[in-house]
Amino acid sequence: MKTLVKWRLIVISLSAVLLLNGCGFKDIDKRLFVVSIGIDKARNSTKKYLVSLKFAIPGGKNKANDFFIVTEKADSMAEAVRAIKTKVDKEIDFSHAKVFVFSEEMVKLTDNAGVYYWLARRRDIQEIAWVAIGTPTAMDVLKVKPKSEQLPSNALFLSLGKDGSETPYIISEFYFDMKKRLIERGLDPFLPIIEAKKDLLEVNTVGLFNKSKLILNLSQEETKILNHIMNRENKSALWVKTGNIKFIVNTTKIKTKYKIITLKGKQPFIKVSVKVNGTIEETTAKITNEKLSRYEKAAEKRLKKQIKGVLVKIQKANVDPIGFGLRYRSRHFNNNDWEEWQRIYPHLVFKVDTKVKISDTGLIE
Amino acid sequence: MPSNKVQSIKEELKEKIMQSEDAVFKELHTKEKYIEALYIKTISDETVIQDYVVKPFFEIATAETFLAYLQSHPKVKPFESEEQTLEELIRGVAVLFYQDFIFIFDSKVDRNNSVLDTTVETTIQGPQSGLSESLPTNLGLIRHRYPETTLNVESTTIGEISKTKVMILHDEKLVDQDVLRRVKEFLDEVDIQMFQTGEQLLDLIKKSNRALFPVMLVTERPDRVAVNLAAGKVVLLVSGSSFAVILPTVMKDFMASMEDIYQTYWVSIFLQVLRYVGFVTSLILPGLYVAVTSYNPELFRFQLALSIAGSRSAVPYPSFVEVVIMLFMMELLTEASIRLPKAIGPTATTVGGLILGQAATEAGLVSNIMIIIVSAVAISNFVVPINAFSFSVRIVKYIILALATCFGLVGVVLGFFMFLAYMVKLDSFGQPFLTLVQTKSTKE
């Protein structure tokens, strides 16, 4: 009798548990996957933002790369998403939203914190998503359908991630890193700029932020140099002109170190040392192995000038994407280290030391 | 023995046995002597009687010499008691009445003494022959492989009606006395009418503690028996069965194939790892599918998520119904292919596996991915070398599936932990089920 009662209890509690399954259970085919989110500044409207969600349409082999974009004007992300929900038939799932594109106009606004943190607050958005600036608008970037693309937005994933193309002109940025840079003193955010062409997406410049506001756009070459300074990509190329010979060094390794030196009574400076290994890829005149050191010298000189130029440009704009300020704060334990750094940074001098090693001419002599 | 008593025993035995048609009572006469033999011809070997009793009877002239011959013959035992004689009679001995003596002559026929090929636990390399269905032959096979004087053989009977002879083998030097005691206690407690084969013990022990997993290993391989004897285990041989029972057995034994010791080191390590991976796969894959497709699709790569969503779009039922339908089909298929005769077995699997699977996806009843999952589960389940264990695993995956349906990924983890906790609790005759290294008895 006692065991019977026990069994009844178990059966009842188990069947009660079975009734609970409604809460999180939603089949994969009843979800609409958002692959990328675009946020523009709303035009001709009282609302602030124009939010576009790019949904992937699941299909077999024949219907690959099908997507549709739903847009909504709203003052906040939450509002926009709620409104978009009423326009689609299935549950919106952000778990595969891997790219957030902001338009240039939008990032020039000052009070975007609500949008930036909405991305972190949603539990289904993964913080390993990439963030970028889209031109002319974020919506245009979402609309592009490159010919080689197999799945919606896959071209963006591949060019921003390391899976696909590897180039020094793309400095990709993860959302979690951006979130950190938004509040960290002495480390400023930057976002790659994606330009929508007819059938292509071009990513080769970067925009630097002063916290939440876009301040400075770097050119393509400057982006490459910034990439070298931040040790992001080893595969690169150096264009060097010496006399009337122009040659290009294909790099296999680039390593940058820097040290902030503040001596009492002297002007503080940052010692940046860059080591580059590479081979010659193209040249306008013959280069022999014996004379390689001459060309190394020329390359060093050129690189030094370029790096210094970029560093000064960044300093002039008073932004800090490399994190000099954070490095300074981590080595100085004063209460007013941040104020001190803000005082020092505009007057810093950069002493750049470059070392280029060209291992061979690329040809057998 | 006085002749009137012999006469009365003879009459009584005849009365008890002569109703059956195959009972034979024979009288042989020469000038000097006279002998009577009583036996059941269907279970006695008449050529043995002919060779060792009838021929000498006519060749040996004097009555005294023949008596001496009988008394010294190794197959002949003197009479002990009437009940015991009757018992032996129905097992195939012949009872001889000569002068005032009663002899019991061992003429048992051993019909199933041919050694069978292994069919259940097949290996590529190593011995290919299994045990036979005859107890003495099996014991001989094992003694042949395990020539140790310390090999101890005891026997007992199990079964109220069948009175099946069971031999308990162990190495006196290596066996854990506590385990041996537990095994004997267990055998004494067995309450069954017909005991045919060692596999029945699996069920009997289950009834006593409702174990989900087998705690003894049934094998048809004499080499496995020998190896296990050397590891200090107890082996049961059952008369009439070509399977031996090895106790105690833990998870490690169920996941081991005899092939492991016939392969080189890295190959056998690889095979072991493969088996454990297959084991875990068949356990959690159905549950994982439900949990990931219906609760946490972010776990997939984006490409896979889209293709699963695409292939599922025609499926009308939720993922767990889909899984249950396909698993049920697969279980039916497995079950059917065991029962079917060998000649049409492959047809059934082809029809079931290929055509049904193809048609089910075409009809939109299940998704393509589901077919892959179900096949992966079925195949990985067969990787477990001991059948009794792989059957148990087949059940556990449904528990994990149910938990995954209710709680998603947490359910899968919960189910796996419950499974682990259960195995930790389980023991086989005092040996913890998850023992990795079996310690030899400390008492030397």
Tab-separated table of N, CA, C and O in Angstrom, chain A residues 194-252:
chain	number	residue	atom	x	y	z
A	194	ILE	N	32.153	49.496	-43.546
A	194	ILE	CA	31.768	48.653	-44.670
A	194	ILE	C	31.081	49.541	-45.699
A	194	ILE	O	30.119	50.242	-45.376
A	195	GLU	N	31.600	49.494	-46.919
A	195	GLU	CA	30.993	50.302	-47.949
A	195	GLU	C	30.212	49.399	-48.889
A	195	GLU	O	30.733	48.410	-49.413
A	196	ALA	N	28.932	49.707	-49.070
A	196	ALA	CA	28.101	48.890	-49.946
A	196	ALA	C	28.280	49.345	-51.381
A	196	ALA	O	27.994	50.491	-51.717
A	197	LYS	N	28.814	48.461	-52.228
A	197	LYS	CA	28.874	48.720	-53.665
A	197	LYS	C	27.737	47.918	-54.293
A	197	LYS	O	26.978	47.250	-53.591
A	198	LYS	N	27.668	47.902	-55.610
A	198	LYS	CA	26.507	47.275	-56.247
A	198	LYS	C	26.370	45.794	-55.857
A	198	LYS	O	25.390	45.368	-55.285
A	199	ASP	N	27.418	45.043	-56.182
A	199	ASP	CA	27.361	43.618	-55.875
A	199	ASP	C	28.436	43.201	-54.884
A	199	ASP	O	28.690	42.027	-54.693
A	200	LEU	N	29.076	44.173	-54.281
A	200	LEU	CA	30.224	43.870	-53.424
A	200	LEU	C	30.143	44.655	-52.133
A	200	LEU	O	29.471	45.678	-52.048
A	201	LEU	N	30.856	44.127	-51.174
A	201	LEU	CA	31.014	44.873	-49.924
A	201	LEU	C	32.485	45.200	-49.806
A	201	LEU	O	33.332	44.335	-49.986
A	202	GLU	N	32.809	46.456	-49.531
A	202	GLU	CA	34.214	46.827	-49.437
A	202	GLU	C	34.501	47.204	-47.997
A	202	GLU	O	33.863	48.086	-47.435
A	203	VAL	N	35.440	46.502	-47.391
A	203	VAL	CA	35.825	46.827	-46.019
A	203	VAL	C	37.302	47.144	-46.040
A	203	VAL	O	38.125	46.247	-46.163
A	204	ASN	N	37.694	48.403	-45.978
A	204	ASN	CA	39.130	48.671	-45.911
A	204	ASN	C	39.495	49.916	-45.120
A	204	ASN	O	40.635	50.344	-45.146
A	205	THR	N	38.548	50.490	-44.456
A	205	THR	CA	38.906	51.626	-43.600
A	205	THR	C	38.325	51.402	-42.216
A	205	THR	O	37.552	50.475	-41.991
A	206	VAL	N	38.736	52.269	-41.307
A	206	VAL	CA	38.273	52.107	-39.935
A	206	VAL	C	37.903	53.481	-39.375
A	206	VAL	O	38.486	54.489	-39.756
A	207	GLY	N	36.874	53.486	-38.546
A	207	GLY	CA	36.458	54.722	-37.904
A	207	GLY	C	36.793	54.678	-36.426
A	207	GLY	O	36.541	53.674	-35.767
A	208	LEU	N	37.411	55.752	-35.928
A	208	LEU	CA	37.805	55.761	-34.518
A	208	LEU	C	36.819	56.578	-33.710
A	208	LEU	O	36.341	57.619	-34.139
A	209	PHE	N	36.533	56.071	-32.517
A	209	PHE	CA	35.534	56.675	-31.650
A	209	PHE	C	36.192	57.351	-30.464
A	209	PHE	O	37.232	56.907	-29.980
A	210	ASN	N	35.536	58.421	-30.022
A	210	ASN	CA	35.849	58.937	-28.713
A	210	ASN	C	34.703	58.454	-27.829
A	210	ASN	O	33.663	59.076	-27.746
A	211	LYS	N	34.931	57.315	-27.187
A	211	LYS	CA	33.835	56.605	-26.518
A	211	LYS	C	32.699	56.370	-27.503
A	211	LYS	O	32.895	55.720	-28.510
A	212	SER	N	31.509	56.931	-27.324
A	212	SER	CA	30.397	56.501	-28.157
A	212	SER	C	30.237	57.305	-29.444
A	212	SER	O	29.320	57.085	-30.207
A	213	LYS	N	31.126	58.243	-29.695
A	213	LYS	CA	30.927	59.123	-30.844
A	213	LYS	C	32.058	58.970	-31.856
A	213	LYS	O	33.238	58.929	-31.501
A	214	LEU	N	31.685	58.849	-33.143
A	214	LEU	CA	32.687	58.705	-34.203
A	214	LEU	C	33.427	60.031	-34.371
A	214	LEU	O	32.829	61.085	-34.520
A	215	ILE	N	34.752	59.998	-34.365
A	215	ILE	CA	35.555	61.202	-34.421
A	215	ILE	C	36.366	61.262	-35.703
A	215	ILE	O	36.433	62.277	-36.379
A	216	LEU	N	37.003	60.144	-36.043
A	216	LEU	CA	38.025	60.194	-37.079
A	216	LEU	C	37.920	58.967	-37.985
A	216	LEU	O	37.768	57.845	-37.515
A	217	ASN	N	37.986	59.211	-39.307
A	217	ASN	CA	38.050	58.096	-40.249
A	217	ASN	C	39.466	57.976	-40.779
A	217	ASN	O	40.036	58.968	-41.252
A	218	LEU	N	40.041	56.790	-40.701
A	218	LEU	CA	41.381	56.604	-41.232
A	218	LEU	C	41.279	56.180	-42.696
A	218	LEU	O	40.297	55.592	-43.116
A	219	SER	N	42.334	56.482	-43.447
A	219	SER	CA	42.341	56.062	-44.851
A	219	SER	C	42.743	54.578	-44.914
A	219	SER	O	43.071	53.966	-43.900
A	220	GLN	N	42.739	54.045	-46.115
A	220	GLN	CA	43.055	52.634	-46.281
A	220	GLN	C	44.462	52.280	-45.781
A	220	GLN	O	44.646	51.335	-45.028
A	221	GLU	N	45.453	53.099	-46.184
A	221	GLU	CA	46.827	52.805	-45.774
A	221	GLU	C	47.009	52.994	-44.280
A	221	GLU	O	47.707	52.242	-43.616
A	222	GLU	N	46.357	54.019	-43.753
A	222	GLU	CA	46.446	54.251	-42.301
A	222	GLU	C	45.823	53.099	-41.514
A	222	GLU	O	46.316	52.721	-40.462
A	223	THR	N	44.759	52.545	-42.094
A	223	THR	CA	44.125	51.392	-41.449
A	223	THR	C	45.109	50.233	-41.360
A	223	THR	O	45.213	49.561	-40.334
A	224	LYS	N	45.850	50.042	-42.442
A	224	LYS	CA	46.827	48.955	-42.465
A	224	LYS	C	47.885	49.171	-41.384
A	224	LYS	O	48.249	48.243	-40.651
A	225	ILE	N	48.366	50.433	-41.276
A	225	ILE	CA	49.403	50.721	-40.292
A	225	ILE	C	48.860	50.524	-38.873
A	225	ILE	O	49.518	49.941	-38.009
A	226	LEU	N	47.627	50.959	-38.644
A	226	LEU	CA	47.014	50.757	-37.326
A	226	LEU	C	46.932	49.256	-37.011
A	226	LEU	O	47.200	48.818	-35.892
A	227	ASN	N	46.602	48.495	-38.028
A	227	ASN	CA	46.559	47.048	-37.873
A	227	ASN	C	47.916	46.501	-37.449
A	227	ASN	O	48.015	45.646	-36.568
A	228	HIS	N	48.982	47.032	-38.057
A	228	HIS	CA	50.334	46.595	-37.681
A	228	HIS	C	50.639	46.945	-36.241
A	228	HIS	O	51.213	46.151	-35.503
A	229	ILE	N	50.231	48.140	-35.850
A	229	ILE	CA	50.538	48.575	-34.479
A	229	ILE	C	49.788	47.714	-33.468
A	229	ILE	O	50.289	47.399	-32.402
A	230	MET	N	48.580	47.287	-33.837
A	230	MET	CA	47.775	46.500	-32.898
A	230	MET	C	48.027	45.007	-33.018
A	230	MET	O	47.338	44.206	-32.386
A	231	ASN	N	49.005	44.619	-33.836
A	231	ASN	CA	49.368	43.208	-33.971
A	231	ASN	C	48.201	42.325	-34.373
A	231	ASN	O	48.017	41.230	-33.851
A	232	ARG	N	47.366	42.793	-35.283
A	232	ARG	CA	46.189	42.013	-35.610
A	232	ARG	C	46.442	40.984	-36.715
A	232	ARG	O	45.918	39.907	-36.714
A	233	GLU	N	47.235	41.384	-37.711
A	233	GLU	CA	47.371	40.527	-38.893
A	233	GLU	C	48.833	40.523	-39.337
A	233	GLU	O	49.449	41.575	-39.469
A	234	ASN	N	49.384	39.346	-39.548
A	234	ASN	CA	50.781	39.252	-39.965
A	234	ASN	C	50.954	39.384	-41.471
A	234	ASN	O	51.955	39.886	-41.948
A	235	LYS	N	49.973	38.860	-42.214
A	235	LYS	CA	50.111	38.874	-43.672
A	235	LYS	C	49.798	40.268	-44.186
A	235	LYS	O	48.659	40.710	-44.135
A	236	SER	N	50.833	40.946	-44.656
A	236	SER	CA	50.633	42.303	-45.120
A	236	SER	C	51.659	42.622	-46.207
A	236	SER	O	52.374	41.733	-46.673
A	237	ALA	N	51.721	43.861	-46.592
A	237	ALA	CA	52.699	44.261	-47.600
A	237	ALA	C	53.195	45.664	-47.302
A	237	ALA	O	52.426	46.504	-46.830
A	238	LEU	N	54.506	45.902	-47.529
A	238	LEU	CA	55.079	47.229	-47.355
A	238	LEU	C	55.469	47.771	-48.724
A	238	LEU	O	56.166	47.098	-49.477
A	239	TRP	N	55.018	48.959	-49.051
A	239	TRP	CA	55.408	49.579	-50.312
A	239	TRP	C	56.569	50.513	-50.006
A	239	TRP	O	56.429	51.425	-49.207
A	240	VAL	N	57.675	50.310	-50.648
A	240	VAL	CA	58.852	51.127	-50.356
A	240	VAL	C	59.394	51.709	-51.651
A	240	VAL	O	59.464	51.030	-52.670
A	241	LYS	N	59.796	52.991	-51.577
A	241	LYS	CA	60.410	53.623	-52.738
A	241	LYS	C	61.763	54.146	-52.297
A	241	LYS	O	61.874	54.889	-51.327
A	242	THR	N	62.819	53.701	-52.936
A	242	THR	CA	64.146	54.215	-52.624
A	242	THR	C	64.839	54.552	-53.937
A	242	THR	O	64.973	53.711	-54.807
A	243	GLY	N	65.262	55.791	-54.048
A	243	GLY	CA	65.807	56.241	-55.322
A	243	GLY	C	64.733	56.130	-56.379
A	243	GLY	O	63.623	56.631	-56.188
A	244	ASN	N	65.040	55.403	-57.456
A	244	ASN	CA	63.971	55.196	-58.427
A	244	ASN	C	63.498	53.750	-58.464
A	244	ASN	O	62.837	53.317	-59.382
A	245	ILE	N	63.865	52.998	-57.424
A	245	ILE	CA	63.378	51.609	-57.324
A	245	ILE	C	62.174	51.574	-56.394
A	245	ILE	O	62.195	52.159	-55.307
A	246	LYS	N	61.166	50.916	-56.842
A	246	LYS	CA	60.003	50.721	-55.985
A	246	LYS	C	59.867	49.221	-55.747
A	246	LYS	O	59.883	48.442	-56.706
A	247	PHE	N	59.812	48.827	-54.504
A	247	PHE	CA	59.635	47.393	-54.246
A	247	PHE	C	58.622	47.161	-53.125
A	247	PHE	O	58.291	48.060	-52.356
A	248	ILE	N	58.161	45.939	-53.110
A	248	ILE	CA	57.107	45.591	-52.145
A	248	ILE	C	57.562	44.388	-51.317
A	248	ILE	O	58.035	43.388	-51.866
A	249	VAL	N	57.448	44.541	-50.012
A	249	VAL	CA	57.822	43.447	-49.110
A	249	VAL	C	56.556	42.735	-48.647
A	249	VAL	O	55.647	43.359	-48.102
A	250	ASN	N	56.513	41.447	-48.923
A	250	ASN	CA	55.401	40.634	-48.428
A	250	ASN	C	55.768	40.153	-47.034
A	250	ASN	O	56.720	39.411	-46.855
A	251	THR	N	55.036	40.586	-46.031
A	251	THR	CA	55.453	40.287	-44.661
A	251	THR	C	54.910	38.936	-44.210
A	251	THR	O	53.802	38.538	-44.566
A	252	THR	N	55.713	38.249	-43.420
A	252	THR	CA	55.248	36.998	-42.815
A	252	THR	C	55.041	37.171	-41.326
A	252	THR	O	54.365	36.379	-40.699
